[in-house]
Amino acid sequence: MKRNKGWVGLLLEHVLGASAGSRPEPDFPELGIELKTLPISSQGKILETTFVSVAPLKGLTGINWQNSWVKKKLKRVLWVPIISDKNIPLAQRQVASAFIWSPTVAEEQLLAMDWQELTDMIVLGEVENIQGKHGQVLQLRPKAANSQAKTQAFNCDGKPFMTLPRGFYLKTYFTQMLLNKHLRIS
DNA sequence: TCCTGATCATAA
DNA sequence: TTATGATCAGGA
């Protein structure tokens, strides 16, 4: 797994017939549903943050929460929890009960607030001051092959410069809430 | 111990 | 290079 991190996700997409590829679209375009695996422990505890999408560092003119990539991706999600304790061999890991989810008003509020705060900082040219600890449910973290990768962004003077690509992640606190809610009603 | 920042594989 | 899929691992 150290060298095949996204393998489980790719397997699920293949088995369930999702449109493969690296397009910035939902896994099931006709249904508008995004497929995401959710690594949990055997106790039902979320083990990792969940990658949502890359963060646009340029071309932000006119975008808001309503038309953001994050909102579109999270409109409908098929969560597939996988028991992924690190002492369990990959071949013996089990898929827990999957569930379809859409944000409630309260949940979307949380997401929108964090998204707005992070996006504001990007627009203001403070990308490099953003750390993973920002936000309650969303965080902005490096999303690259390594720390040497670069993408274009704009600083506070509106001038372009190269910086580390970032991506939006859902914090474990948020995905844990979703999982707990699902467990209660099932 | 856990979270943040870093890293790995692959396609186009 | 940018996008997809994520997990790893060291420092706080």
PDB file of C-alpha atoms (C1' of nucleotides) in Angstrom:
ATOM      1  CA  MET A   1       0.000   0.000   0.000  1.00  0.00           C
ATOM      2  CA  LYS A   2       2.940   2.259   0.487  1.00  0.00           C
ATOM      3  CA  ARG A   3       3.259   2.444  -3.277  1.00  0.00           C
ATOM      4  CA  ASN A   4      -0.351   1.904  -4.369  1.00  0.00           C
ATOM      5  CA  LYS A   5      -2.320   4.384  -2.313  1.00  0.00           C
ATOM      6  CA  GLY A   6      -5.278   4.875  -4.583  1.00  0.00           C
ATOM      7  CA  TRP A   7      -5.711   1.220  -5.469  1.00  0.00           C
ATOM      8  CA  VAL A   8      -8.780   0.549  -3.337  1.00  0.00           C
ATOM      9  CA  GLY A   9     -10.608   3.505  -4.792  1.00  0.00           C
ATOM     10  CA  LEU A  10      -9.795   2.464  -8.344  1.00  0.00           C
ATOM     11  CA  LEU A  11     -10.963  -1.092  -7.637  1.00  0.00           C
ATOM     12  CA  LEU A  12     -14.328   0.099  -6.356  1.00  0.00           C
ATOM     13  CA  GLU A  13     -14.812   2.325  -9.383  1.00  0.00           C
ATOM     14  CA  HIS A  14     -14.064  -0.579 -11.697  1.00  0.00           C
ATOM     15  CA  VAL A  15     -16.330  -3.043  -9.906  1.00  0.00           C
ATOM     16  CA  LEU A  16     -19.243  -0.615  -9.732  1.00  0.00           C
ATOM     17  CA  GLY A  17     -18.839   0.489 -13.328  1.00  0.00           C
ATOM     18  CA  ALA A  18     -17.900   4.093 -12.734  1.00  0.00           C
ATOM     19  CA  SER A  19     -16.556   6.066 -15.645  1.00  0.00           C
ATOM     20  CA  ALA A  20     -12.829   5.669 -15.225  1.00  0.00           C
ATOM     21  CA  GLY A  21     -10.347   8.336 -16.023  1.00  0.00           C
ATOM     22  CA  SER A  22      -9.129  11.518 -14.472  1.00  0.00           C
ATOM     23  CA  ARG A  23     -11.824  13.913 -15.572  1.00  0.00           C
ATOM     24  CA  PRO A  24     -12.983  16.492 -13.033  1.00  0.00           C
ATOM     25  CA  GLU A  25     -16.495  15.044 -13.085  1.00  0.00           C
ATOM     26  CA  PRO A  26     -18.615  12.831 -10.843  1.00  0.00           C
ATOM     27  CA  ASP A  27     -17.906   9.122 -11.049  1.00  0.00           C
ATOM     28  CA  PHE A  28     -21.430   8.513 -12.311  1.00  0.00           C
ATOM     29  CA  PRO A  29     -22.234  11.514 -14.539  1.00  0.00           C
ATOM     30  CA  GLU A  30     -25.779  10.395 -15.374  1.00  0.00           C
ATOM     31  CA  LEU A  31     -26.672  10.060 -11.710  1.00  0.00           C
ATOM     32  CA  GLY A  32     -24.581  12.940 -10.456  1.00  0.00           C
ATOM     33  CA  ILE A  33     -23.109  10.658  -7.831  1.00  0.00           C
ATOM     34  CA  GLU A  34     -19.548  10.720  -6.565  1.00  0.00           C
ATOM     35  CA  LEU A  35     -17.958   7.528  -5.265  1.00  0.00           C
ATOM     36  CA  LYS A  36     -15.647   7.751  -2.284  1.00  0.00           C
ATOM     37  CA  THR A  37     -14.070   5.119  -0.119  1.00  0.00           C
ATOM     38  CA  LEU A  38     -13.879   5.848   3.593  1.00  0.00           C
ATOM     39  CA  PRO A  39     -11.068   4.189   5.543  1.00  0.00           C
ATOM     40  CA  ILE A  40     -12.345   3.232   9.008  1.00  0.00           C
ATOM     41  CA  SER A  41     -11.052   1.087  11.851  1.00  0.00           C
ATOM     42  CA  SER A  42     -12.824  -2.085  12.968  1.00  0.00           C
ATOM     43  CA  GLN A  43     -14.382   0.100  15.662  1.00  0.00           C
ATOM     44  CA  GLY A  44     -16.012   2.321  13.047  1.00  0.00           C
ATOM     45  CA  LYS A  45     -13.645   5.210  13.581  1.00  0.00           C
ATOM     46  CA  ILE A  46     -12.552   7.358  10.653  1.00  0.00           C
ATOM     47  CA  LEU A  47      -8.841   6.917  10.038  1.00  0.00           C
ATOM     48  CA  GLU A  48      -8.111   9.511   7.405  1.00  0.00           C
ATOM     49  CA  THR A  49      -9.253  12.796   5.953  1.00  0.00           C
ATOM     50  CA  THR A  50     -11.095  12.495   2.652  1.00  0.00           C
ATOM     51  CA  PHE A  51      -9.824  14.137  -0.515  1.00  0.00           C
ATOM     52  CA  VAL A  52     -12.538  16.125  -2.303  1.00  0.00           C
ATOM     53  CA  SER A  53     -10.980  18.004  -5.190  1.00  0.00           C
ATOM     54  CA  VAL A  54      -8.094  20.189  -6.202  1.00  0.00           C
ATOM     55  CA  ALA A  55      -8.307  23.813  -5.176  1.00  0.00           C
ATOM     56  CA  PRO A  56      -8.336  26.350  -7.992  1.00  0.00           C
ATOM     57  CA  LEU A  57      -5.599  28.897  -7.353  1.00  0.00           C
ATOM     58  CA  LYS A  58      -6.426  30.997 -10.369  1.00  0.00           C
ATOM     59  CA  GLY A  59      -9.493  31.787 -12.422  1.00  0.00           C
ATOM     60  CA  LEU A  60     -11.459  32.422  -9.254  1.00  0.00           C
ATOM     61  CA  THR A  61     -13.320  35.386 -10.713  1.00  0.00           C
ATOM     62  CA  GLY A  62     -17.018  35.058 -10.113  1.00  0.00           C
ATOM     63  CA  ILE A  63     -16.990  31.739  -8.336  1.00  0.00           C
ATOM     64  CA  ASN A  64     -18.903  31.224  -5.116  1.00  0.00           C
ATOM     65  CA  TRP A  65     -20.052  28.348  -2.968  1.00  0.00           C
ATOM     66  CA  GLN A  66     -23.084  27.689  -5.137  1.00  0.00           C
ATOM     67  CA  ASN A  67     -21.011  26.975  -8.255  1.00  0.00           C
ATOM     68  CA  SER A  68     -17.875  25.633  -6.595  1.00  0.00           C
ATOM     69  CA  TRP A  69     -16.391  22.258  -7.437  1.00  0.00           C
ATOM     70  CA  VAL A  70     -16.611  21.197  -3.832  1.00  0.00           C
ATOM     71  CA  LYS A  71     -20.366  21.742  -3.609  1.00  0.00           C
ATOM     72  CA  LYS A  72     -20.958  19.948  -6.898  1.00  0.00           C
ATOM     73  CA  LYS A  73     -18.870  16.985  -5.836  1.00  0.00           C
ATOM     74  CA  LEU A  74     -20.565  16.677  -2.468  1.00  0.00           C
ATOM     75  CA  LYS A  75     -24.113  17.111  -3.757  1.00  0.00           C
ATOM     76  CA  ARG A  76     -24.567  13.356  -3.768  1.00  0.00           C
ATOM     77  CA  VAL A  77     -21.915  10.958  -2.540  1.00  0.00           C
ATOM     78  CA  LEU A  78     -21.835   7.177  -2.301  1.00  0.00           C
ATOM     79  CA  TRP A  79     -19.686   6.523   0.750  1.00  0.00           C
ATOM     80  CA  VAL A  80     -18.099   3.094   0.875  1.00  0.00           C
ATOM     81  CA  PRO A  81     -16.544   2.458   4.299  1.00  0.00           C
ATOM     82  CA  ILE A  82     -13.640   0.008   4.230  1.00  0.00           C
ATOM     83  CA  ILE A  83     -12.223  -1.645   7.323  1.00  0.00           C
ATOM     84  CA  SER A  84      -8.641  -0.533   6.928  1.00  0.00           C
ATOM     85  CA  ASP A  85      -6.774  -1.183  10.152  1.00  0.00           C
ATOM     86  CA  LYS A  86      -3.130  -1.171   9.210  1.00  0.00           C
ATOM     87  CA  ASN A  87      -2.603  -4.630  10.668  1.00  0.00           C
ATOM     88  CA  ILE A  88      -5.113  -6.132   8.221  1.00  0.00           C
ATOM     89  CA  PRO A  89      -3.615  -7.339   4.925  1.00  0.00           C
ATOM     90  CA  LEU A  90      -5.044  -5.603   1.888  1.00  0.00           C
ATOM     91  CA  ALA A  91      -6.631  -8.775   0.538  1.00  0.00           C
ATOM     92  CA  GLN A  92      -8.517  -9.394   3.786  1.00  0.00           C
ATOM     93  CA  ARG A  93     -10.043  -5.991   4.238  1.00  0.00           C
ATOM     94  CA  GLN A  94     -13.827  -5.812   4.301  1.00  0.00           C
ATOM     95  CA  VAL A  95     -16.265  -3.399   2.768  1.00  0.00           C
ATOM     96  CA  ALA A  96     -18.790  -2.129   5.299  1.00  0.00           C
ATOM     97  CA  SER A  97     -22.307  -1.013   4.343  1.00  0.00           C
ATOM     98  CA  ALA A  98     -22.203   1.797   1.838  1.00  0.00           C
ATOM     99  CA  PHE A  99     -24.696   4.644   1.872  1.00  0.00           C
ATOM    100  CA  ILE A 100     -25.842   7.486  -0.339  1.00  0.00           C
ATOM    101  CA  TRP A 101     -25.573  10.909   1.258  1.00  0.00           C
ATOM    102  CA  SER A 102     -26.503  14.457   0.455  1.00  0.00           C
ATOM    103  CA  PRO A 103     -25.658  17.375   2.716  1.00  0.00           C
ATOM    104  CA  THR A 104     -28.345  18.578   5.092  1.00  0.00           C
ATOM    105  CA  VAL A 105     -28.856  22.317   5.371  1.00  0.00           C
ATOM    106  CA  ALA A 106     -26.760  22.401   8.530  1.00  0.00           C
ATOM    107  CA  GLU A 107     -23.984  20.342   6.985  1.00  0.00           C
ATOM    108  CA  GLU A 108     -23.887  22.464   3.873  1.00  0.00           C
ATOM    109  CA  GLN A 109     -23.661  25.557   6.053  1.00  0.00           C
ATOM    110  CA  LEU A 110     -20.552  24.200   7.721  1.00  0.00           C
ATOM    111  CA  LEU A 111     -18.982  23.354   4.390  1.00  0.00           C
ATOM    112  CA  ALA A 112     -19.904  26.679   2.836  1.00  0.00           C
ATOM    113  CA  MET A 113     -18.390  28.663   5.701  1.00  0.00           C
ATOM    114  CA  ASP A 114     -15.076  26.863   5.582  1.00  0.00           C
ATOM    115  CA  TRP A 115     -14.998  26.907   1.812  1.00  0.00           C
ATOM    116  CA  GLN A 116     -15.628  30.649   1.783  1.00  0.00           C
ATOM    117  CA  GLU A 117     -12.884  31.334   4.296  1.00  0.00           C
ATOM    118  CA  LEU A 118     -10.322  29.268   2.428  1.00  0.00           C
ATOM    119  CA  THR A 119     -11.300  30.674  -0.954  1.00  0.00           C
ATOM    120  CA  ASP A 120     -11.105  34.216   0.369  1.00  0.00           C
ATOM    121  CA  MET A 121      -7.534  33.596   1.431  1.00  0.00           C
ATOM    122  CA  ILE A 122      -6.655  32.228  -1.999  1.00  0.00           C
ATOM    123  CA  VAL A 123      -8.195  35.253  -3.693  1.00  0.00           C
ATOM    124  CA  LEU A 124      -6.256  37.554  -1.377  1.00  0.00           C
ATOM    125  CA  GLY A 125      -3.020  35.875  -2.382  1.00  0.00           C
ATOM    126  CA  GLU A 126      -2.488  34.207   0.982  1.00  0.00           C
ATOM    127  CA  VAL A 127      -2.349  30.675  -0.359  1.00  0.00           C
ATOM    128  CA  GLU A 128       1.014  29.991   1.216  1.00  0.00           C
ATOM    129  CA  ASN A 129      -0.256  31.072   4.629  1.00  0.00           C
ATOM    130  CA  ILE A 130      -3.048  28.517   4.611  1.00  0.00           C
ATOM    131  CA  GLN A 131      -2.389  25.476   6.741  1.00  0.00           C
ATOM    132  CA  GLY A 132      -4.244  22.242   7.203  1.00  0.00           C
ATOM    133  CA  LYS A 133      -5.677  23.400  10.493  1.00  0.00           C
ATOM    134  CA  HIS A 134      -7.869  26.027   8.854  1.00  0.00           C
ATOM    135  CA  GLY A 135     -11.579  25.318   8.919  1.00  0.00           C
ATOM    136  CA  GLN A 136     -13.835  23.119  11.018  1.00  0.00           C
ATOM    137  CA  VAL A 137     -14.827  20.516   8.436  1.00  0.00           C
ATOM    138  CA  LEU A 138     -12.820  21.444   5.347  1.00  0.00           C
ATOM    139  CA  GLN A 139      -9.083  21.865   5.121  1.00  0.00           C
ATOM    140  CA  LEU A 140      -6.676  22.869   2.403  1.00  0.00           C
ATOM    141  CA  ARG A 141      -3.602  20.699   2.139  1.00  0.00           C
ATOM    142  CA  PRO A 142      -0.828  20.019  -0.376  1.00  0.00           C
ATOM    143  CA  LYS A 143      -1.982  17.876  -3.264  1.00  0.00           C
ATOM    144  CA  ALA A 144       1.002  16.972  -5.390  1.00  0.00           C
ATOM    145  CA  ALA A 145       3.455  14.283  -6.352  1.00  0.00           C
ATOM    146  CA  ASN A 146       5.949  15.929  -4.010  1.00  0.00           C
ATOM    147  CA  SER A 147       6.810  19.251  -2.427  1.00  0.00           C
ATOM    148  CA  GLN A 148       8.708  20.308  -5.522  1.00  0.00           C
ATOM    149  CA  ALA A 149       5.626  20.350  -7.761  1.00  0.00           C
ATOM    150  CA  LYS A 150       4.412  23.753  -8.833  1.00  0.00           C
ATOM    151  CA  THR A 151       1.329  25.384 -10.214  1.00  0.00           C
ATOM    152  CA  GLN A 152       0.532  28.988 -10.986  1.00  0.00           C
ATOM    153  CA  ALA A 153      -1.213  31.261  -8.514  1.00  0.00           C
ATOM    154  CA  PHE A 154      -1.451  34.964  -7.834  1.00  0.00           C
ATOM    155  CA  ASN A 155      -0.047  36.889  -4.883  1.00  0.00           C
ATOM    156  CA  CYS A 156      -1.621  39.789  -3.041  1.00  0.00           C
ATOM    157  CA  ASP A 157      -0.408  42.203  -5.724  1.00  0.00           C
ATOM    158  CA  GLY A 158      -2.187  40.220  -8.394  1.00  0.00           C
ATOM    159  CA  LYS A 159       1.070  38.995  -9.857  1.00  0.00           C
ATOM    160  CA  PRO A 160       1.498  35.345 -10.873  1.00  0.00           C
ATOM    161  CA  PHE A 161       3.927  33.091  -9.040  1.00  0.00           C
ATOM    162  CA  MET A 162       4.498  29.374  -8.752  1.00  0.00           C
ATOM    163  CA  THR A 163       3.395  27.520  -5.660  1.00  0.00           C
ATOM    164  CA  LEU A 164       2.487  24.089  -4.360  1.00  0.00           C
ATOM    165  CA  PRO A 165      -0.820  22.739  -5.687  1.00  0.00           C
ATOM    166  CA  ARG A 166      -3.480  22.395  -2.989  1.00  0.00           C
ATOM    167  CA  GLY A 167      -6.599  20.307  -2.581  1.00  0.00           C
ATOM    168  CA  PHE A 168      -9.728  20.373  -0.431  1.00  0.00           C
ATOM    169  CA  TYR A 169     -10.060  17.616   2.156  1.00  0.00           C
ATOM    170  CA  LEU A 170     -12.903  16.713   4.500  1.00  0.00           C
ATOM    171  CA  LYS A 171     -11.682  16.450   8.073  1.00  0.00           C
ATOM    172  CA  THR A 172     -12.326  13.242   9.972  1.00  0.00           C
ATOM    173  CA  TYR A 173     -14.646  15.140  12.308  1.00  0.00           C
ATOM    174  CA  PHE A 174     -17.080  15.679   9.453  1.00  0.00           C
ATOM    175  CA  THR A 175     -16.978  12.220   7.889  1.00  0.00           C
ATOM    176  CA  GLN A 176     -17.272  10.723  11.351  1.00  0.00           C
ATOM    177  CA  MET A 177     -20.555  12.571  11.828  1.00  0.00           C
ATOM    178  CA  LEU A 178     -21.875  11.170   8.562  1.00  0.00           C
ATOM    179  CA  LEU A 179     -20.886   7.654   9.503  1.00  0.00           C
ATOM    180  CA  ASN A 180     -22.422   7.926  12.962  1.00  0.00           C
ATOM    181  CA  LYS A 181     -25.694   9.176  11.546  1.00  0.00           C
ATOM    182  CA  HIS A 182     -25.795   6.306   9.106  1.00  0.00           C
ATOM    183  CA  LEU A 183     -25.076   3.711  11.772  1.00  0.00           C
ATOM    184  CA  ARG A 184     -27.953   4.926  13.910  1.00  0.00           C
ATOM    185  CA  ILE A 185     -30.563   4.597  11.214  1.00  0.00           C
ATOM    186  CA  SER A 186     -29.410   1.246   9.900  1.00  0.00           C
TER     187      SER A 186
ATOM    188  C1'  DT B   1      -0.752   9.956  19.746  1.00  0.00           C
ATOM    189  C1'  DC B   2      -2.622  12.548  16.081  1.00  0.00           C
ATOM    190  C1'  DC B   3      -2.644  15.889  12.548  1.00  0.00           C
ATOM    191  C1'  DT B   4      -0.462  18.355   8.936  1.00  0.00           C
ATOM    192  C1'  DG B   5       2.352  18.339   5.264  1.00  0.00           C
ATOM    193  C1'  DA B   6       4.437  15.026   2.015  1.00  0.00           C
ATOM    194  C1'  DT B   7       4.112  11.388  -1.061  1.00  0.00           C
ATOM    195  C1'  DC B   8       2.766   7.371  -4.555  1.00  0.00           C
ATOM    196  C1'  DA B   9       0.405   5.433  -8.919  1.00  0.00           C
ATOM    197  C1'  DT B  10      -1.829   6.386 -13.256  1.00  0.00           C
ATOM    198  C1'  DA B  11      -4.195   8.694 -17.367  1.00  0.00           C
ATOM    199  C1'  DA B  12      -4.534  12.226 -20.734  1.00  0.00           C
TER     200       DA B  12
ATOM    201  C1'  DT C   1       1.069  19.462 -15.702  1.00  0.00           C
ATOM    202  C1'  DT C   2      -3.330  18.625 -13.813  1.00  0.00           C
ATOM    203  C1'  DA C   3      -6.568  15.635 -12.700  1.00  0.00           C
ATOM    204  C1'  DT C   4      -8.167  11.177 -10.609  1.00  0.00           C
ATOM    205  C1'  DG C   5      -7.671   7.770  -6.553  1.00  0.00           C
ATOM    206  C1'  DA C   6      -5.871   8.120  -1.651  1.00  0.00           C
ATOM    207  C1'  DT C   7      -2.351   6.808   2.469  1.00  0.00           C
ATOM    208  C1'  DC C   8       2.134   7.630   4.661  1.00  0.00           C
ATOM    209  C1'  DA C   9       4.957   9.361   8.361  1.00  0.00           C
ATOM    210  C1'  DG C  10       7.457  12.722  11.134  1.00  0.00           C
ATOM    211  C1'  DG C  11       7.035  16.617  14.084  1.00  0.00           C
ATOM    212  C1'  DA C  12       4.236  19.102  17.351  1.00  0.00           C
TER     213       DA C  12
END
